Each structure stands twice: as structure tokens, then as C-alpha cells.
PDB file of C-alpha atoms in Angstrom:
ATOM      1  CA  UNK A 804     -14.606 -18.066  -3.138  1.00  0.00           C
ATOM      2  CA  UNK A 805     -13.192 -14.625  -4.731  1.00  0.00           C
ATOM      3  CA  UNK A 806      -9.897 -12.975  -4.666  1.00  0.00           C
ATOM      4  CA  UNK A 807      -8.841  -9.543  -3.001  1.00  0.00           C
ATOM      5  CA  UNK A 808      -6.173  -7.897  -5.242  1.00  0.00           C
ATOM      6  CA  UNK A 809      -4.840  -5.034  -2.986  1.00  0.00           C
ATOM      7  CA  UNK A 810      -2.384  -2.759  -4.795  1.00  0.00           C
ATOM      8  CA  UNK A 811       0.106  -0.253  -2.999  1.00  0.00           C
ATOM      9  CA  UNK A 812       0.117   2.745  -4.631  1.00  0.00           C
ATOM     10  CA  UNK A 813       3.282   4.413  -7.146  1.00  0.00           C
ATOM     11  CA  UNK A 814       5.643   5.517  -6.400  1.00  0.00           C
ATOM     12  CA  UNK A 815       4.997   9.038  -4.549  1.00  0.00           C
ATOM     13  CA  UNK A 816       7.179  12.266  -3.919  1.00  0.00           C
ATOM     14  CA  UNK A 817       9.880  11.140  -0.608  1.00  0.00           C
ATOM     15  CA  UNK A 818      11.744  13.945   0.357  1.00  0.00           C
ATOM     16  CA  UNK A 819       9.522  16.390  -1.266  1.00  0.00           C
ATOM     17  CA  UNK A 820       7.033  19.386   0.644  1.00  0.00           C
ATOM     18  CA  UNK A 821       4.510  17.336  -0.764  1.00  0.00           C
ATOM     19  CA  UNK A 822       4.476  13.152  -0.189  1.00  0.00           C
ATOM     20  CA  UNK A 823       1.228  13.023  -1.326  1.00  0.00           C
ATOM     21  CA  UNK A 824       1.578  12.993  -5.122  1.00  0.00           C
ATOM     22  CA  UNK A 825       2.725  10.517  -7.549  1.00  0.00           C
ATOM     23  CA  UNK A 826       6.124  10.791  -9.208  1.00  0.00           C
ATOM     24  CA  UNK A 827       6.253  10.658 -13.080  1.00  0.00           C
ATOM     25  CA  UNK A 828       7.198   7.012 -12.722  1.00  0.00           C
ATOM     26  CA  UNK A 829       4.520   6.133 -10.077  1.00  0.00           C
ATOM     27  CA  UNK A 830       2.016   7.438 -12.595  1.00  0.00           C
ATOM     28  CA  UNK A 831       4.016   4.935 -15.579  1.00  0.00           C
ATOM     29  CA  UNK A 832       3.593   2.040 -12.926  1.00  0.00           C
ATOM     30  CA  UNK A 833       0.275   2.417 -12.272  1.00  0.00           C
ATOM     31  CA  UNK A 834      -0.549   2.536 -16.153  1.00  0.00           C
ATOM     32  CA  UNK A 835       1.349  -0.355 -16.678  1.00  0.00           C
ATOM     33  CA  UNK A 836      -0.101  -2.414 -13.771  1.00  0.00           C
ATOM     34  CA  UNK A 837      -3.589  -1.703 -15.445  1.00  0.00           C
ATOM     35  CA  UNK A 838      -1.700  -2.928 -18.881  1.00  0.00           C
ATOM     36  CA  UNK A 839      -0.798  -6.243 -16.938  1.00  0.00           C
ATOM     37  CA  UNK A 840      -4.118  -6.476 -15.143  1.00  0.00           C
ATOM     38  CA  UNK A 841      -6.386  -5.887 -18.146  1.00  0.00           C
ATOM     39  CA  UNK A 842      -4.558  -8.613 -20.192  1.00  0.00           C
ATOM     40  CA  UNK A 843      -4.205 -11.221 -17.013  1.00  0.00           C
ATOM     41  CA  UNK A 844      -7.877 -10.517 -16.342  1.00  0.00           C
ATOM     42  CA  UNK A 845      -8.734 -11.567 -19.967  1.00  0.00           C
ATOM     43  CA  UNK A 846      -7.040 -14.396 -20.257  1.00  0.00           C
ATOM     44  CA  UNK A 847      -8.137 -15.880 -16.638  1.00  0.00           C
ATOM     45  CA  UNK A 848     -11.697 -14.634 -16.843  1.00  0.00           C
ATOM     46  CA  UNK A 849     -11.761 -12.720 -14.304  1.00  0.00           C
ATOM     47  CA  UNK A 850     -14.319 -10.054 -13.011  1.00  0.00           C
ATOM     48  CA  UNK A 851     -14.076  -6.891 -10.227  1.00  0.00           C
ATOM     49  CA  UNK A 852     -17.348  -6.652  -8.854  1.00  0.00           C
ATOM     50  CA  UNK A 853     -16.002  -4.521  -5.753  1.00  0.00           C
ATOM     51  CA  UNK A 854     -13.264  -0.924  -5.632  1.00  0.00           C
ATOM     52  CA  UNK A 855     -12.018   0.297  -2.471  1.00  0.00           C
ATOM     53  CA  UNK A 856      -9.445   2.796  -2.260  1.00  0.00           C
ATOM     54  CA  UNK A 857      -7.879   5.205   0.221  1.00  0.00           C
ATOM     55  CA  UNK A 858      -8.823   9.051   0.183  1.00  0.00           C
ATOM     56  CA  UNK A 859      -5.391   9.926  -0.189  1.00  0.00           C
ATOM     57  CA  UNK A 860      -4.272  11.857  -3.502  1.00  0.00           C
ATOM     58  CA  UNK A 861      -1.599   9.256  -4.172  1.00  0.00           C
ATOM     59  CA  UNK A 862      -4.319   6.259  -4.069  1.00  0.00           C
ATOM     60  CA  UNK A 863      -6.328   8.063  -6.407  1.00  0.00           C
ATOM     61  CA  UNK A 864      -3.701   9.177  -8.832  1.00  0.00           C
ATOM     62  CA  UNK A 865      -2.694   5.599  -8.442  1.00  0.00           C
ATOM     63  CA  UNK A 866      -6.251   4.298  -9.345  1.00  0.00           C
ATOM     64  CA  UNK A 867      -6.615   6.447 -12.304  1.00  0.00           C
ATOM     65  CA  UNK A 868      -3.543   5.476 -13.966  1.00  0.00           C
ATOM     66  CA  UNK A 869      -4.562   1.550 -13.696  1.00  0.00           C
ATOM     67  CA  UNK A 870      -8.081   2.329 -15.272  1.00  0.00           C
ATOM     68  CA  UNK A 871      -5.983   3.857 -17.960  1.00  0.00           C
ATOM     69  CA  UNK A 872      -3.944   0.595 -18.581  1.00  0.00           C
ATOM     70  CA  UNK A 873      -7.074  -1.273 -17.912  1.00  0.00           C
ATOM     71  CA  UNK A 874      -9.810   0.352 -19.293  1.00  0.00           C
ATOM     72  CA  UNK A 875     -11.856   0.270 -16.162  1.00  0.00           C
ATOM     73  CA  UNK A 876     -14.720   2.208 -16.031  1.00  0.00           C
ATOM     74  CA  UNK A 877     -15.315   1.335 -11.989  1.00  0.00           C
ATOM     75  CA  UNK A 878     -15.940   4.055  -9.335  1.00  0.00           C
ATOM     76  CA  UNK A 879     -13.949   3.173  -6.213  1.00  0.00           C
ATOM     77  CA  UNK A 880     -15.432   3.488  -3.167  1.00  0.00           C
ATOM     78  CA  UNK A 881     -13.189   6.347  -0.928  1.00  0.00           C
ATOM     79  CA  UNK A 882     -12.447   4.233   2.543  1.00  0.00           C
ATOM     80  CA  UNK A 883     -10.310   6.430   4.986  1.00  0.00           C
ATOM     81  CA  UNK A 884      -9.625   3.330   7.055  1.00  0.00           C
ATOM     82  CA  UNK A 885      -7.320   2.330   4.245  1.00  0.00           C
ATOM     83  CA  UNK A 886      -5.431   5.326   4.416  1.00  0.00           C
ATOM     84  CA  UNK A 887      -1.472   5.297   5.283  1.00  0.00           C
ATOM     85  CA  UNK A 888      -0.343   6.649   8.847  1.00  0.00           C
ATOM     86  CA  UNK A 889       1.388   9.663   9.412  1.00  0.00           C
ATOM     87  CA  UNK A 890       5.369   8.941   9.129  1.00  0.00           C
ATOM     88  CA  UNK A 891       6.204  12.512  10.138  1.00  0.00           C
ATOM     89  CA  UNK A 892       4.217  12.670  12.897  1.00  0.00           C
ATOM     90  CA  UNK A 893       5.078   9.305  14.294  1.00  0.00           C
ATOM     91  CA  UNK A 894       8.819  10.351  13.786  1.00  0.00           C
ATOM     92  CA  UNK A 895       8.067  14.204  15.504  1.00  0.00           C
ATOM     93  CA  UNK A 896       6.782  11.886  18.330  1.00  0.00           C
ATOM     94  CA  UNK A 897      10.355  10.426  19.106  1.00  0.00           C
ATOM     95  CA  UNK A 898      12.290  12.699  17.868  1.00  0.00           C
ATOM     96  CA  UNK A 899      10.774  16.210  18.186  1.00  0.00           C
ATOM     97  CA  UNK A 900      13.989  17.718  16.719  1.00  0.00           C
ATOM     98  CA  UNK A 901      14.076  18.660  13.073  1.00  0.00           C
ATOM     99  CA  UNK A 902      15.397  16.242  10.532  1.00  0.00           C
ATOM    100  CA  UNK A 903      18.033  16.979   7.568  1.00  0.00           C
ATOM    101  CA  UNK A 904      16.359  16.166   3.933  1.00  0.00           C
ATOM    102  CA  UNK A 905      16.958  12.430   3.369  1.00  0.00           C
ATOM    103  CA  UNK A 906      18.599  12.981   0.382  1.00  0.00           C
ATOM    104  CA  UNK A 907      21.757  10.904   0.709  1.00  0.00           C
ATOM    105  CA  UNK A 908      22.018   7.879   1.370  1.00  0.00           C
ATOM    106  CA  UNK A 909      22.773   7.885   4.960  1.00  0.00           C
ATOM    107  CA  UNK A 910      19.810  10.188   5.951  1.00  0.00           C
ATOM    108  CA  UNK A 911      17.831   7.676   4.074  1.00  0.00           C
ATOM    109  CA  UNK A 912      18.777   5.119   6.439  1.00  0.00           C
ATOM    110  CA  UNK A 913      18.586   7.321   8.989  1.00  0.00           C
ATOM    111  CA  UNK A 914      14.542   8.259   8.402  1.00  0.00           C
ATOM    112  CA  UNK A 915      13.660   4.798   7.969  1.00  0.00           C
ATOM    113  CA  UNK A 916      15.775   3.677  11.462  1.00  0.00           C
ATOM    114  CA  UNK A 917      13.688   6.309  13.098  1.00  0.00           C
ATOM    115  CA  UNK A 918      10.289   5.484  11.692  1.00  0.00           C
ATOM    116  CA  UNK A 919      10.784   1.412  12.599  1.00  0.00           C
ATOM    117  CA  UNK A 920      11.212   2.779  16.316  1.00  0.00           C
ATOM    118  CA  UNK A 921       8.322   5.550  15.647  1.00  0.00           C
ATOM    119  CA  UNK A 922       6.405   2.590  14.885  1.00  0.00           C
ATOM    120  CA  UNK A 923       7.108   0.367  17.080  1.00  0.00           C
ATOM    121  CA  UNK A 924       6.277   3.185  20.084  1.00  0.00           C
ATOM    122  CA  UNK A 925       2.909   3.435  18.414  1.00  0.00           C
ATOM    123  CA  UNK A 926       2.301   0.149  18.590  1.00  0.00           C
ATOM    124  CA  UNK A 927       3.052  -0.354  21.955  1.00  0.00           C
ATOM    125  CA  UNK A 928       0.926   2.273  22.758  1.00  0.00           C
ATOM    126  CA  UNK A 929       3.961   4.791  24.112  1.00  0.00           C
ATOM    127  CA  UNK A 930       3.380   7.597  21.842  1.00  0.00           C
ATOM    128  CA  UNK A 931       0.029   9.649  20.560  1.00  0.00           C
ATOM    129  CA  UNK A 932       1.571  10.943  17.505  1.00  0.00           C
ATOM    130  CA  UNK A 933      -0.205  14.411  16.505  1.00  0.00           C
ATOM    131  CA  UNK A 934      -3.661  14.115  14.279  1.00  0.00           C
ATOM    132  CA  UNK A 935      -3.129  10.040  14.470  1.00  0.00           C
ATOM    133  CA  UNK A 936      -5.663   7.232  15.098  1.00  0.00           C
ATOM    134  CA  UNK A 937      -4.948   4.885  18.458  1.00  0.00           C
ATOM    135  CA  UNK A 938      -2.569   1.791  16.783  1.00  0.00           C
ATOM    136  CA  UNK A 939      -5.590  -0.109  17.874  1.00  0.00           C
ATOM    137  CA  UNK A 940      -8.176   1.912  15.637  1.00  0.00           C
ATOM    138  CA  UNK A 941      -5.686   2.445  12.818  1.00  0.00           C
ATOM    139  CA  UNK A 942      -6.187  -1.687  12.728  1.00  0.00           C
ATOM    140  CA  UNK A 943     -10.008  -1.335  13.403  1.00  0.00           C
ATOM    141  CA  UNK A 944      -9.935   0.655   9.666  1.00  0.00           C
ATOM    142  CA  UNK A 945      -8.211  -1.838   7.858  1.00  0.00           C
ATOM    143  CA  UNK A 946     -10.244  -4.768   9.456  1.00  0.00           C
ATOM    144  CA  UNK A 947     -13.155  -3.208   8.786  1.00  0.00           C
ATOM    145  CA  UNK A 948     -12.680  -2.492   5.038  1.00  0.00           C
ATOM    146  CA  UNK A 949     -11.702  -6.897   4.911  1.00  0.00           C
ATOM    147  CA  UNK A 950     -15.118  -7.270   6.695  1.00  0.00           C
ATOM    148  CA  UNK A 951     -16.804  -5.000   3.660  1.00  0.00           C
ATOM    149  CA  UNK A 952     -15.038  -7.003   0.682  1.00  0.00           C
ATOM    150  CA  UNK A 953     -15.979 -10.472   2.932  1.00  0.00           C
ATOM    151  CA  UNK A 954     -20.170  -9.565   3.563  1.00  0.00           C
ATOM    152  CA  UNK A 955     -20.768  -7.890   0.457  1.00  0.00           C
ATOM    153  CA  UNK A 956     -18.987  -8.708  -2.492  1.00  0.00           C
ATOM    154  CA  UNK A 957     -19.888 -10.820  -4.908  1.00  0.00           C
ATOM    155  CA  UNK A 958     -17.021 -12.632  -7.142  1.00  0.00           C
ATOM    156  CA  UNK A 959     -13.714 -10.512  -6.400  1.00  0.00           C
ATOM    157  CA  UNK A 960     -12.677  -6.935  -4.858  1.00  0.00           C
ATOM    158  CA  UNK A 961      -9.854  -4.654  -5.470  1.00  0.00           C
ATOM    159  CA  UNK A 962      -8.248  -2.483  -2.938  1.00  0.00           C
ATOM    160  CA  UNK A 963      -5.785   0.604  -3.577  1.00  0.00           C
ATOM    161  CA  UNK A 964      -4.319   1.717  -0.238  1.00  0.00           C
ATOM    162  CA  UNK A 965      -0.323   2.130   1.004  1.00  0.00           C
ATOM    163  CA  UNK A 966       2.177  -0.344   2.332  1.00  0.00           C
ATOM    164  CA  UNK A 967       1.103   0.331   6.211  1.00  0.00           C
ATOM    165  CA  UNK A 968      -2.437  -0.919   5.696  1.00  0.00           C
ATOM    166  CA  UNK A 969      -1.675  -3.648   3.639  1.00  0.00           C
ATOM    167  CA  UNK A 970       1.268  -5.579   5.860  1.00  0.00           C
ATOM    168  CA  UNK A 971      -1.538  -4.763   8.398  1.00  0.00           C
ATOM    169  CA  UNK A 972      -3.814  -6.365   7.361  1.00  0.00           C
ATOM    170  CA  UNK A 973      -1.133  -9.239   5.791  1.00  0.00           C
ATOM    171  CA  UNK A 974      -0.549  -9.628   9.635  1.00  0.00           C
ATOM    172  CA  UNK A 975      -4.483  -9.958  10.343  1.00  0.00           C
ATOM    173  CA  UNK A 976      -4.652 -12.680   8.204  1.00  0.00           C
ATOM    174  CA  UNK A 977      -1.555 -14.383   9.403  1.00  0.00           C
ATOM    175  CA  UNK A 978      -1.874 -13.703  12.834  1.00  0.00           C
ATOM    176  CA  UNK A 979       1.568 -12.373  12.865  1.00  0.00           C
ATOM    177  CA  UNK A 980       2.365  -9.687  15.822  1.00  0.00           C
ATOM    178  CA  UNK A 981       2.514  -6.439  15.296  1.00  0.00           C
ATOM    179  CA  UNK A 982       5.868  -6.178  14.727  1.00  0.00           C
ATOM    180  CA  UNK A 983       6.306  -8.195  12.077  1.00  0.00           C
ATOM    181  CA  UNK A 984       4.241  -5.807  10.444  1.00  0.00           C
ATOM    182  CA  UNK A 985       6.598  -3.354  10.579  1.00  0.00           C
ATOM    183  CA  UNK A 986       9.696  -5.230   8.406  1.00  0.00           C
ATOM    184  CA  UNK A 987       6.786  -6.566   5.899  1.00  0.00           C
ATOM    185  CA  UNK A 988       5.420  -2.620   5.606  1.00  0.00           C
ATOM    186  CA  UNK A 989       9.405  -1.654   5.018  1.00  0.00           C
ATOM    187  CA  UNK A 990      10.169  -4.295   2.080  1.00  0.00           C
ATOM    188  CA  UNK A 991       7.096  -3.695   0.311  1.00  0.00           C
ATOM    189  CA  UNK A 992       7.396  -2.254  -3.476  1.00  0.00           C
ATOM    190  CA  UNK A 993       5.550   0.793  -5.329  1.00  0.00           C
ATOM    191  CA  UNK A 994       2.383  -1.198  -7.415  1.00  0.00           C
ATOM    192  CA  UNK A 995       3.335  -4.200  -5.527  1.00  0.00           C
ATOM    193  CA  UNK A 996       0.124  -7.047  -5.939  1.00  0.00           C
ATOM    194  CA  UNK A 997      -1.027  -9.121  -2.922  1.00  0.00           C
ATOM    195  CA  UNK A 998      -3.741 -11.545  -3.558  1.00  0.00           C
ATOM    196  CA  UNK A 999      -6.351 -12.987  -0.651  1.00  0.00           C
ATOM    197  CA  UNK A1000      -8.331 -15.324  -1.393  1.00  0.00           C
ATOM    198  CA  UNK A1001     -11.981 -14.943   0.673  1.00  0.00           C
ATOM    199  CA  UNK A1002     -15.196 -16.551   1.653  1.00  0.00           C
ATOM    200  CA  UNK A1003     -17.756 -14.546   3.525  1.00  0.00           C
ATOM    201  CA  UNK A1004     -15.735 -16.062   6.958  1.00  0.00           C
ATOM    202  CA  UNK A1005     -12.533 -15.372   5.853  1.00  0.00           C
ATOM    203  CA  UNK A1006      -9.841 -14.297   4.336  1.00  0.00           C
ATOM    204  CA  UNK A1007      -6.436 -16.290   3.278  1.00  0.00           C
ATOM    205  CA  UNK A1008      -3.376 -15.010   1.773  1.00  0.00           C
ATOM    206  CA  UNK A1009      -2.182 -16.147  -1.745  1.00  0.00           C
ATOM    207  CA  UNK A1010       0.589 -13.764  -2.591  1.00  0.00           C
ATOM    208  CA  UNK A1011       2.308 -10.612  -1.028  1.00  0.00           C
ATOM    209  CA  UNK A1012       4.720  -7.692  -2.554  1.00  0.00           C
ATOM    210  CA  UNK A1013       4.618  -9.275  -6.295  1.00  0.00           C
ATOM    211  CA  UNK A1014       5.428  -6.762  -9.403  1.00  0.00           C
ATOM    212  CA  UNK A1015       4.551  -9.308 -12.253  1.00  0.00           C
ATOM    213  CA  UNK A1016       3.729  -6.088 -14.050  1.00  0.00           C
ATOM    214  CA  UNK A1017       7.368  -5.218 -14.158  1.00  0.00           C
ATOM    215  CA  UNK A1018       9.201  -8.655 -14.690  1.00  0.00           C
ATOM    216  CA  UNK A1019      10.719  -7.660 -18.270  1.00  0.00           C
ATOM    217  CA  UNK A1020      14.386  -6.501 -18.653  1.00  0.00           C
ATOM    218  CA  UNK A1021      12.302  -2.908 -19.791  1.00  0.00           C
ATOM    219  CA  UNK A1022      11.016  -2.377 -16.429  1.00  0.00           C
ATOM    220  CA  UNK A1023      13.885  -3.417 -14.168  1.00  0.00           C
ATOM    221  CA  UNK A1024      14.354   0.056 -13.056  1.00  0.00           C
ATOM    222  CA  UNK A1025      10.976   0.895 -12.472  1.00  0.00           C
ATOM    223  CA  UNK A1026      10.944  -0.973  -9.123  1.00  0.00           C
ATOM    224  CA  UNK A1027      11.031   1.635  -6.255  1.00  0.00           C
ATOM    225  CA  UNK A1028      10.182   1.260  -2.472  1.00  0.00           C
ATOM    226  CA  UNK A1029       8.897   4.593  -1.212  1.00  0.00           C
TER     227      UNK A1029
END
């Protein structure tokens, strides 16, 4: 039996022209989760035979920062599957107006009220959001990356991808409907560790949205959401 570590990435740039970047403090948390990792890994003997990561900038930026705080020399293998939907275009799709900046509180709320509906329309199959995958093939990525670690890793795997394919596949593994993916995708945390354990027939969840990394009075502000 081996573990799946699967790692949200830092936190990236909300509200900026460009999402798709880390923020100065996703690139500390990412160094620091490698700190954590490194150490845990020593002290549990523990091995990552198997990489995976998104192809988005903000998985690799988050990558590189953990093989800093790890000294990992790995190359990850680039998986699109793993890569995050569109929020903007899910949000155009039910709301084609444009939106104000969220940069009060209120439009925060606001952006995140629309994209649980924009979500939930994609699910059910109501919208086609611009440049997006089918619901049903966005899931076919994410289950097809579990398949990978399951048939062809040996000892344990390690997966850097975003909050949407993670409660996803959560949700596989739980059998949980769609939905439910949803409020687990909105509650999880920038870094956050979830840990499957697998056998080459399955996979069974051990932990979900943990930031062990940042448990010390220090790093109490470090913990972000988007």
C-alpha cells in the first residue's frame, strides 16, 4: 500500500490581471511545506517514487518552492487533467455582465456566491462555459491521473494541482455527489495536504485540507483560501 500526498497550490494573485502566479506568500508556503515535508519524510522513512503536477504556472511555481524546502531533485510529470477550471468563464456563463474588482469584502462574497451557482450549472450540464472541458471530462482528467498513481507507482506519489481537482477527486473516492464537491473545493486552504492511501484497486482517503506545515503561532497568518 502507498500514500498519495496531493498538495493545492499557494496562494496565487485573486483579483489581479493575472491569477495565475503565486503571491510572495504562496511562494513562502510552498518553501515551508517542503521544510515540513523534508523533515516528516525523514523521520517516517518515507520515499516519492511518483510527481504529478498541473501545467498551470501556479502549480509549478508551487512545486519549485517545495523542492526548495525539500531538497527534491524530482521532475514532475506536467498532467493537464489536473489543471483547475476556468472560474471566469464559468461565472461569464451566468452572468455575462461585467463584474466590479472583488476587492471588498462584499464583492468577495459576491464572486464566490456566483461561482457556487457557476458551478453548480456546469455540473448539471446547463452551461458550456467558453474554452472549458464537459463537467463529465473535467472528472475523466482527474480520474485518470488516480488511475496513473494506482497502475504504476511503486511506494508513494505526489500530486500538485488546485482545490477543484482535488475535492474532485476527494468526492471520487467518497462517492459523494457532485455537489458536495463544490463546499469541499470552497473551504479548502493554500498548501493544504490531503493524504490517500492506495493499492493498485483503489484509492482511500486518510486526510483532507490539513496545513501541519503552518501549525506554529509564526505561521498563523500565513493561512489563505484563494
Amino acid at each position: 500500500m502507498g500514500t498519495l500526498y496531493l498538495i493545492r497550490h499557494g496562494q496565487a494573485s485573486f483579483g489581479e490581471d493575472d491569477y495565475d502566479r503565486l503571491s510572495p506568500l504562496g511562494h513562502q508556503q510552498a518553501q515551508r511545506l517542503g521544510e515540513y515535508l523534508r523533515q516528516r519524510f525523514e523521520r517516517e522513512g518515507v520515499q516519492i517514487g511518483t510527481v504529478l503536477m498541473g501545467s498551470l504556472r501556479r502549480h509549478r511555481e508551487t512545486w519549485e518552492g517545495m523542492a526548495r524546502g525539500a531538497a527534491w531533485t524530482h521532475t514532475p510529470q506536467v498532467w493537464p487533467g489536473l489543471n483547475e477550471y476556468d472560474s471566469q468563464a464559468l461565472i461569464e456563463a451566468i452572468h455575462p455582465e461585467p463584474l466590479a474588482k472583488p476587492d471588498t469584502p462584499e464583492l468577495y462574497r459576491h464572486h464566490f456566491r456566483l461561482l457556487r451557482d457557476a458551478l453548480k450549472a456546469w455540473m448539471d450540464g446547463r452551461t458550456a462555459p467558453k474554452g472549458m472541458p464537459s463537467y463529465a471530462d473535467f472528472v475523466g482528467g482527474i480520474e485518470a491521473a488516480l488511475d496513473h498513481v494506482r497502475q504504476q507507482s511503486s511506494g508513494n506519489a505526489l500530486i500538485v494541482s488546485s482545490g477543484g481537482p482535488i475535492s474532485t477527486a476527494v468526492g471520487l473516492v467518497l462517492s459523494t455527489p457532485p455537489e458536495t464537491t463544490i463546499e469541499l473545493n470552497l473551504r479548502i486552504r493554500n498548501t493544504a495536504l490531503t493524504e490517500f492511501a492506495f493499492t493498485p484497486k483503489r484509492h482511500m482517503l486518510l486526510t483532507y485540507n490539513m496545513l501541519p506545515h503552518l501549525d506554529s503561532a509564526e505561521h498563523q497568518d500565513w493561512v489563505t483560501y484563494a
